[in-house]
């Protein structure tokens, strides 16, 4: 019988890559699955699903942007013998995908599919990642010296994606926290402007943070070629953040790992080394 593995979806992404690296470092048999991973898995191509799910004992689930296939895939994975699912969602998901909110349908669908899977599960709801500043959404703006966002003084306890991955690996390997939805934050809430100043100091280059009106931000996103629907979803996300839904620091990381989460300054120093 083939060895049963841990399957990591989204394995080239911000958290999945780190989950897979940690499993590799610990010598745990695992499979990396995405369109460009060693096991080709594509949410939009059902013929690739079985190959990703087969002989899997535990699954790290990163939701597809279009949430429609997630339930069918989870059911197939359970039929293939998956016993445990650790699903990635996002902090504040209880406010997403309600009437009038055009953000987070992917995370809500993933949560529902995982909760109804019939196997052991834990859901992770992290805050926005530190990595958005150094390798994700805001990287290009930081490289150009100015980040403009429709948010002002609201604080956010940004979390290091490595902490999210460490929590996921712990739960995939050793279980615990079954049937729970864990809110994961960094150790302290800072404003987006403070995060930019910290990145600016670590990178030793001037980077300005500029609070924008909703209209100006929309214009800038459209000028950058962001599709209208995606731009509106981002604006909705900032409106939710601005309403203060995710400002509280949580003890989620510490409760799973028994240590404090990494702070933003350490992340910024590490990101600066990677940039230089
Ligand atoms: N960024 C944040 O601050 C933040 C905070 C909280 C929650 N989240 C949530 O985290 C999730 C994203 O996770 P992440 O940041 O770890 O990943 P990510 O960096 O957004 O990367 C997405 C991953 O999904 C794979 N993928 C994309 N389209 C696919 C398809 N059609 N079929 C199969 N795989 C596909 C990509 O690999 P390939 O290109 O190789 O297919 C990649 O590995 C989202 O639900 C987001 O809302 C993000």
CSV table of C-alpha atoms and ligand atoms in Angstrom, one decimal:
chain,number,residue,atom,x,y,z
A,1,UNK,CA,0.0,0.0,0.0
A,2,UNK,CA,1.3,3.5,-0.9
A,3,UNK,CA,2.6,5.6,2.0
A,4,UNK,CA,-0.1,8.1,3.1
A,5,UNK,CA,1.0,11.7,3.0
A,6,UNK,CA,0.1,15.2,4.0
A,7,UNK,CA,-1.2,17.0,0.9
A,8,UNK,CA,-0.5,20.8,0.7
A,9,UNK,CA,-2.8,22.7,-1.6
A,10,UNK,CA,-1.7,26.2,-2.6
A,11,UNK,CA,1.8,24.8,-2.2
A,12,UNK,CA,3.6,27.6,-4.1
A,13,UNK,CA,1.7,30.3,-2.3
A,14,UNK,CA,2.5,32.5,0.8
A,15,UNK,CA,1.5,30.0,3.4
A,16,UNK,CA,1.4,26.7,1.5
A,17,UNK,CA,5.1,27.1,0.4
A,18,UNK,CA,6.1,27.6,4.1
A,19,UNK,CA,3.9,24.6,5.2
A,20,UNK,CA,5.6,22.4,2.6
A,21,UNK,CA,9.1,23.7,3.5
A,22,UNK,CA,8.5,22.9,7.2
A,23,UNK,CA,7.2,19.4,6.4
A,24,UNK,CA,10.3,18.8,4.2
A,25,UNK,CA,12.6,20.0,7.0
A,26,UNK,CA,10.9,17.6,9.4
A,27,UNK,CA,11.2,14.7,7.0
A,28,UNK,CA,7.4,14.2,6.8
A,29,UNK,CA,6.1,12.5,3.7
A,30,UNK,CA,4.0,15.1,1.9
A,31,UNK,CA,2.7,16.1,-1.5
A,32,UNK,CA,2.7,19.6,-2.9
A,33,UNK,CA,-0.3,20.4,-5.1
A,34,UNK,CA,-1.1,23.4,-7.3
A,35,UNK,CA,-1.1,24.2,-11.0
A,36,UNK,CA,2.7,24.6,-10.9
A,37,UNK,CA,3.6,22.1,-8.2
A,38,UNK,CA,5.0,18.6,-8.6
A,39,UNK,CA,1.5,17.2,-8.3
A,40,UNK,CA,-0.5,19.2,-10.8
A,41,UNK,CA,-3.8,20.3,-9.2
A,42,UNK,CA,-6.1,22.7,-10.7
A,43,UNK,CA,-9.4,23.7,-9.1
A,44,UNK,CA,-10.8,24.4,-12.6
A,45,UNK,CA,-9.8,20.9,-13.9
A,46,UNK,CA,-11.6,18.1,-12.0
A,47,UNK,CA,-9.4,15.5,-13.7
A,48,UNK,CA,-6.5,16.7,-11.5
A,49,UNK,CA,-8.4,16.3,-8.2
A,50,UNK,CA,-8.1,12.6,-7.5
A,51,UNK,CA,-4.3,12.6,-8.0
A,52,UNK,CA,-4.0,15.3,-5.4
A,53,UNK,CA,-6.3,13.7,-2.9
A,54,UNK,CA,-5.4,10.1,-3.1
A,55,UNK,CA,-3.4,8.4,-0.2
A,56,UNK,CA,-3.7,11.6,1.8
A,57,UNK,CA,-4.1,11.4,5.6
A,58,UNK,CA,-4.2,15.1,6.3
A,59,UNK,CA,-4.9,18.1,4.0
A,60,UNK,CA,-3.9,21.7,4.1
A,61,UNK,CA,-6.7,23.5,2.2
A,62,UNK,CA,-6.2,27.0,0.6
A,63,UNK,CA,-9.5,28.0,-1.0
A,64,UNK,CA,-9.8,28.7,-4.7
A,65,UNK,CA,-10.7,32.3,-5.7
A,66,UNK,CA,-13.8,31.0,-7.3
A,67,UNK,CA,-15.4,29.2,-4.4
A,68,UNK,CA,-17.7,26.9,-6.4
A,69,UNK,CA,-15.5,23.7,-6.6
A,70,UNK,CA,-14.4,23.6,-3.0
A,71,UNK,CA,-17.3,21.6,-1.6
A,72,UNK,CA,-17.0,18.9,-4.3
A,73,UNK,CA,-13.3,18.6,-3.9
A,74,UNK,CA,-13.5,18.3,-0.1
A,75,UNK,CA,-16.1,15.5,-0.5
A,76,UNK,CA,-13.9,13.7,-3.0
A,77,UNK,CA,-10.9,14.0,-0.7
A,78,UNK,CA,-12.9,12.6,2.2
A,79,UNK,CA,-14.1,9.7,0.0
A,80,UNK,CA,-10.4,9.1,-0.8
A,81,UNK,CA,-9.7,8.7,2.9
A,82,UNK,CA,-8.6,12.1,4.1
A,83,UNK,CA,-9.0,12.0,7.9
A,84,UNK,CA,-8.1,15.6,8.9
A,85,UNK,CA,-8.3,19.0,7.2
A,86,UNK,CA,-6.6,22.2,8.3
A,87,UNK,CA,-8.3,25.0,6.3
A,88,UNK,CA,-7.1,28.5,5.7
A,89,UNK,CA,-9.6,31.3,6.0
A,90,UNK,CA,-9.2,34.9,7.2
A,91,UNK,CA,-9.8,37.0,10.3
A,92,UNK,CA,-13.2,38.6,10.3
A,93,UNK,CA,-14.7,35.9,8.0
A,94,UNK,CA,-17.9,36.1,10.0
A,95,UNK,CA,-18.4,39.5,8.3
A,96,UNK,CA,-17.6,38.3,4.8
A,97,UNK,CA,-20.0,37.3,2.0
A,98,UNK,CA,-23.0,38.8,3.7
A,99,UNK,CA,-25.4,40.8,1.5
A,100,UNK,CA,-23.6,43.8,0.2
A,101,UNK,CA,-20.1,42.5,1.0
A,102,UNK,CA,-18.2,41.6,-2.1
A,103,UNK,CA,-15.2,40.2,-0.3
A,104,UNK,CA,-14.2,36.8,1.1
A,105,UNK,CA,-16.6,34.5,-0.6
A,106,UNK,CA,-13.7,32.1,-1.2
A,107,UNK,CA,-12.9,31.9,2.5
A,108,UNK,CA,-16.5,31.5,3.6
A,109,UNK,CA,-17.1,28.7,1.1
A,110,UNK,CA,-13.9,27.0,2.3
A,111,UNK,CA,-15.0,27.3,5.9
A,112,UNK,CA,-18.4,25.8,5.1
A,113,UNK,CA,-17.0,22.9,3.1
A,114,UNK,CA,-14.5,22.0,5.8
A,115,UNK,CA,-17.0,22.2,8.7
A,116,UNK,CA,-19.4,20.0,6.8
A,117,UNK,CA,-16.7,17.5,5.7
A,118,UNK,CA,-17.5,14.9,8.3
A,119,UNK,CA,-13.8,14.5,9.3
A,120,UNK,CA,-11.7,16.1,11.9
A,121,UNK,CA,-11.0,19.8,11.1
A,122,UNK,CA,-9.5,23.0,12.3
A,123,UNK,CA,-10.0,26.4,10.6
A,124,UNK,CA,-7.4,29.2,10.7
A,125,UNK,CA,-8.4,32.8,10.5
A,126,UNK,CA,-5.3,34.9,10.3
A,127,UNK,CA,-5.0,38.7,10.2
A,128,UNK,CA,-3.4,40.2,7.1
A,129,UNK,CA,0.1,38.8,6.6
A,130,UNK,CA,3.3,40.8,7.2
A,131,UNK,CA,4.4,39.3,3.8
A,132,UNK,CA,1.9,41.6,2.0
A,133,UNK,CA,4.5,44.3,2.5
A,134,UNK,CA,7.6,42.4,1.3
A,135,UNK,CA,6.4,39.9,-1.2
A,136,UNK,CA,2.7,40.2,-1.9
A,137,UNK,CA,0.0,42.8,-2.5
A,138,UNK,CA,1.9,46.0,-1.5
A,139,UNK,CA,5.5,45.0,-2.6
A,140,UNK,CA,5.5,46.9,-5.9
A,141,UNK,CA,4.2,50.1,-4.2
A,142,UNK,CA,6.8,49.9,-1.5
A,143,UNK,CA,9.5,49.4,-4.2
A,144,UNK,CA,8.2,52.5,-5.9
A,145,UNK,CA,8.3,54.5,-2.6
A,146,UNK,CA,4.7,55.2,-2.0
A,147,UNK,CA,1.8,53.0,-0.6
A,148,UNK,CA,-1.6,54.6,-0.9
A,149,UNK,CA,-4.5,52.8,0.8
A,150,UNK,CA,-8.1,53.7,1.8
A,151,UNK,CA,-7.3,53.4,5.5
A,152,UNK,CA,-6.0,55.8,8.0
A,153,UNK,CA,-5.3,55.1,11.7
A,154,UNK,CA,-7.0,51.7,12.1
A,155,UNK,CA,-4.6,49.2,13.7
A,156,UNK,CA,-4.0,45.7,12.6
A,157,UNK,CA,-2.1,42.9,14.4
A,158,UNK,CA,-0.4,41.8,11.1
A,159,UNK,CA,0.8,38.2,11.3
A,160,UNK,CA,3.9,36.5,9.9
A,161,UNK,CA,2.8,33.9,7.4
A,162,UNK,CA,5.5,31.7,8.8
A,163,UNK,CA,3.5,31.6,12.1
A,164,UNK,CA,0.4,30.6,10.1
A,165,UNK,CA,2.4,27.8,8.5
A,166,UNK,CA,3.9,26.7,11.8
A,167,UNK,CA,0.4,26.5,13.3
A,168,UNK,CA,-0.9,24.6,10.3
A,169,UNK,CA,2.0,22.1,10.4
A,170,UNK,CA,1.5,21.5,14.1
A,171,UNK,CA,-2.2,20.8,13.6
A,172,UNK,CA,-1.6,18.6,10.5
A,173,UNK,CA,1.0,16.5,12.3
A,174,UNK,CA,-0.3,16.3,15.8
A,175,UNK,CA,-4.0,17.2,15.7
A,176,UNK,CA,-5.7,19.0,18.5
A,177,UNK,CA,-8.0,22.0,18.4
A,178,UNK,CA,-10.5,19.8,16.5
A,179,UNK,CA,-13.7,21.5,15.3
A,180,UNK,CA,-12.3,24.9,16.3
A,181,UNK,CA,-11.9,28.1,14.4
A,182,UNK,CA,-8.7,29.7,15.5
A,183,UNK,CA,-8.2,33.5,15.3
A,184,UNK,CA,-4.5,34.1,14.6
A,185,UNK,CA,-2.8,37.5,15.0
A,186,UNK,CA,0.6,38.9,15.4
A,187,UNK,CA,1.8,40.2,18.8
A,188,UNK,CA,0.8,43.8,18.5
A,189,UNK,CA,-1.6,46.0,16.5
A,190,UNK,CA,0.0,48.7,14.4
A,191,UNK,CA,-1.4,51.1,11.7
A,192,UNK,CA,-0.6,50.6,8.0
A,193,UNK,CA,1.4,53.8,8.2
A,194,UNK,CA,3.5,52.4,11.1
A,195,UNK,CA,4.1,49.2,9.1
A,196,UNK,CA,5.3,51.2,6.1
A,197,UNK,CA,7.6,53.3,8.4
A,198,UNK,CA,9.1,50.0,9.8
A,199,UNK,CA,9.6,48.7,6.3
A,200,UNK,CA,11.1,52.0,5.3
A,201,UNK,CA,13.6,51.9,8.2
A,202,UNK,CA,14.6,48.3,7.6
A,203,UNK,CA,15.0,48.8,3.9
A,204,UNK,CA,16.9,52.1,4.4
A,205,UNK,CA,14.8,53.8,1.7
A,206,UNK,CA,12.1,56.5,1.8
A,207,UNK,CA,8.7,55.0,1.5
A,208,UNK,CA,5.6,57.2,2.1
A,209,UNK,CA,2.2,56.0,3.3
A,210,UNK,CA,-0.7,58.0,2.0
A,211,UNK,CA,-4.3,57.5,3.2
A,212,UNK,CA,-6.6,57.7,0.2
A,213,UNK,CA,-10.3,58.3,-0.4
A,214,UNK,CA,-12.2,55.3,-1.7
A,215,UNK,CA,-12.7,57.0,-5.1
A,216,UNK,CA,-9.0,57.8,-5.5
A,217,UNK,CA,-7.9,54.3,-4.5
A,218,UNK,CA,-10.4,52.8,-7.0
A,219,UNK,CA,-9.0,55.0,-9.7
A,220,UNK,CA,-5.4,54.0,-8.9
A,221,UNK,CA,-6.3,50.3,-8.9
A,222,UNK,CA,-8.0,50.6,-12.3
A,223,UNK,CA,-5.1,52.5,-13.7
A,224,UNK,CA,-2.8,49.6,-12.6
A,225,UNK,CA,-5.0,47.2,-14.5
A,226,UNK,CA,-6.8,45.6,-11.6
A,227,UNK,CA,-10.2,44.2,-12.7
A,228,UNK,CA,-13.1,46.3,-11.5
A,229,UNK,CA,-14.6,43.5,-9.5
A,230,UNK,CA,-11.3,42.7,-7.7
A,231,UNK,CA,-10.8,46.5,-7.0
A,232,UNK,CA,-14.3,46.6,-5.4
A,233,UNK,CA,-13.5,43.6,-3.3
A,234,UNK,CA,-10.3,45.2,-2.0
A,235,UNK,CA,-12.2,48.4,-1.2
A,236,UNK,CA,-14.7,46.3,0.7
A,237,UNK,CA,-11.9,44.7,2.6
A,238,UNK,CA,-10.4,48.0,3.7
A,239,UNK,CA,-13.9,49.3,4.7
A,240,UNK,CA,-14.3,46.2,6.9
A,241,UNK,CA,-10.8,46.8,8.4
A,242,UNK,CA,-11.5,50.5,8.8
A,243,UNK,CA,-14.6,49.6,10.8
A,244,UNK,CA,-12.3,47.9,13.3
A,245,UNK,CA,-13.3,44.3,12.9
A,246,UNK,CA,-9.8,42.8,13.1
A,247,UNK,CA,-7.9,45.1,15.5
A,248,UNK,CA,-7.7,42.8,18.6
A,249,UNK,CA,-4.6,40.8,19.3
A,250,UNK,CA,-5.4,37.1,19.9
A,251,UNK,CA,-3.6,34.3,21.7
A,252,UNK,CA,-4.2,31.8,18.8
A,253,UNK,CA,-0.5,31.3,17.8
A,254,UNK,CA,0.6,30.9,21.4
A,255,UNK,CA,-2.2,28.5,22.3
A,256,UNK,CA,-1.1,26.1,19.5
A,257,UNK,CA,2.7,26.6,19.5
A,258,UNK,CA,3.4,27.6,23.1
A,259,UNK,CA,5.4,30.6,22.0
A,260,UNK,CA,4.6,34.2,21.0
A,261,UNK,CA,4.1,35.1,17.4
A,262,UNK,CA,6.9,36.9,15.5
A,263,UNK,CA,6.7,40.7,15.5
A,264,UNK,CA,6.5,43.0,12.5
A,265,UNK,CA,10.0,44.5,13.0
A,266,UNK,CA,11.7,41.1,12.9
A,267,UNK,CA,9.7,40.4,9.7
A,268,UNK,CA,10.8,43.8,8.2
A,269,UNK,CA,14.5,43.1,9.0
A,270,UNK,CA,14.2,39.6,7.3
A,271,UNK,CA,12.4,41.1,4.3
A,272,UNK,CA,15.1,43.7,3.9
A,273,UNK,CA,17.8,41.0,3.8
A,274,UNK,CA,15.8,39.3,1.0
A,275,UNK,CA,15.4,42.6,-0.9
A,276,UNK,CA,19.1,43.6,-0.8
B,1,LIG,N1,-2.6,37.8,2.2
B,1,LIG,C1,-3.2,37.9,3.4
B,1,LIG,O1,-2.8,38.9,4.1
B,1,LIG,C2,-4.2,37.0,3.9
B,1,LIG,C3,-4.7,37.1,5.2
B,1,LIG,C4,-5.7,36.2,5.6
B,1,LIG,C5,-6.2,35.2,4.8
B,1,LIG,N2,-5.7,35.2,3.5
B,1,LIG,C6,-6.3,34.1,2.6
B,1,LIG,O2,-5.3,33.2,2.2
B,1,LIG,C7,-5.7,32.6,1.0
B,1,LIG,C8,-4.5,32.6,0.0
B,1,LIG,O3,-3.5,31.8,0.7
B,1,LIG,P1,-2.0,32.1,0.5
B,1,LIG,O4,-1.7,33.6,0.7
B,1,LIG,O5,-1.2,31.1,1.2
B,1,LIG,O6,-1.8,31.8,-1.1
B,1,LIG,P2,-1.4,32.8,-2.3
B,1,LIG,O7,0.0,33.3,-2.0
B,1,LIG,O8,-2.5,33.7,-2.6
B,1,LIG,O9,-1.2,31.7,-3.5
B,1,LIG,C9,-2.3,31.0,-4.0
B,1,LIG,C10,-1.9,29.6,-4.2
B,1,LIG,O10,-3.0,28.9,-4.8
B,1,LIG,C11,-2.6,28.3,-6.0
B,1,LIG,N3,-3.6,28.4,-7.0
B,1,LIG,C12,-4.1,29.5,-7.6
B,1,LIG,N4,-5.0,29.2,-8.5
B,1,LIG,C13,-5.2,27.9,-8.5
B,1,LIG,C14,-6.0,26.9,-9.2
B,1,LIG,N5,-6.8,27.3,-10.2
B,1,LIG,N6,-5.9,25.6,-8.9
B,1,LIG,C15,-5.0,25.2,-8.0
B,1,LIG,N7,-4.2,26.0,-7.3
B,1,LIG,C16,-4.3,27.3,-7.5
B,1,LIG,C17,-1.3,29.0,-6.4
B,1,LIG,O11,-0.4,28.1,-7.1
B,1,LIG,P3,-0.3,27.9,-8.6
B,1,LIG,O12,-0.2,29.2,-9.3
B,1,LIG,O13,0.9,27.0,-8.8
B,1,LIG,O14,-1.5,27.1,-9.0
B,1,LIG,C18,-0.7,29.3,-5.1
B,1,LIG,O15,0.0,28.2,-4.6
B,1,LIG,C19,-6.9,33.4,0.4
B,1,LIG,O16,-8.1,32.7,0.7
B,1,LIG,C20,-6.8,34.7,1.2
B,1,LIG,O17,-8.0,35.3,1.3
B,1,LIG,C21,-4.8,36.0,3.0
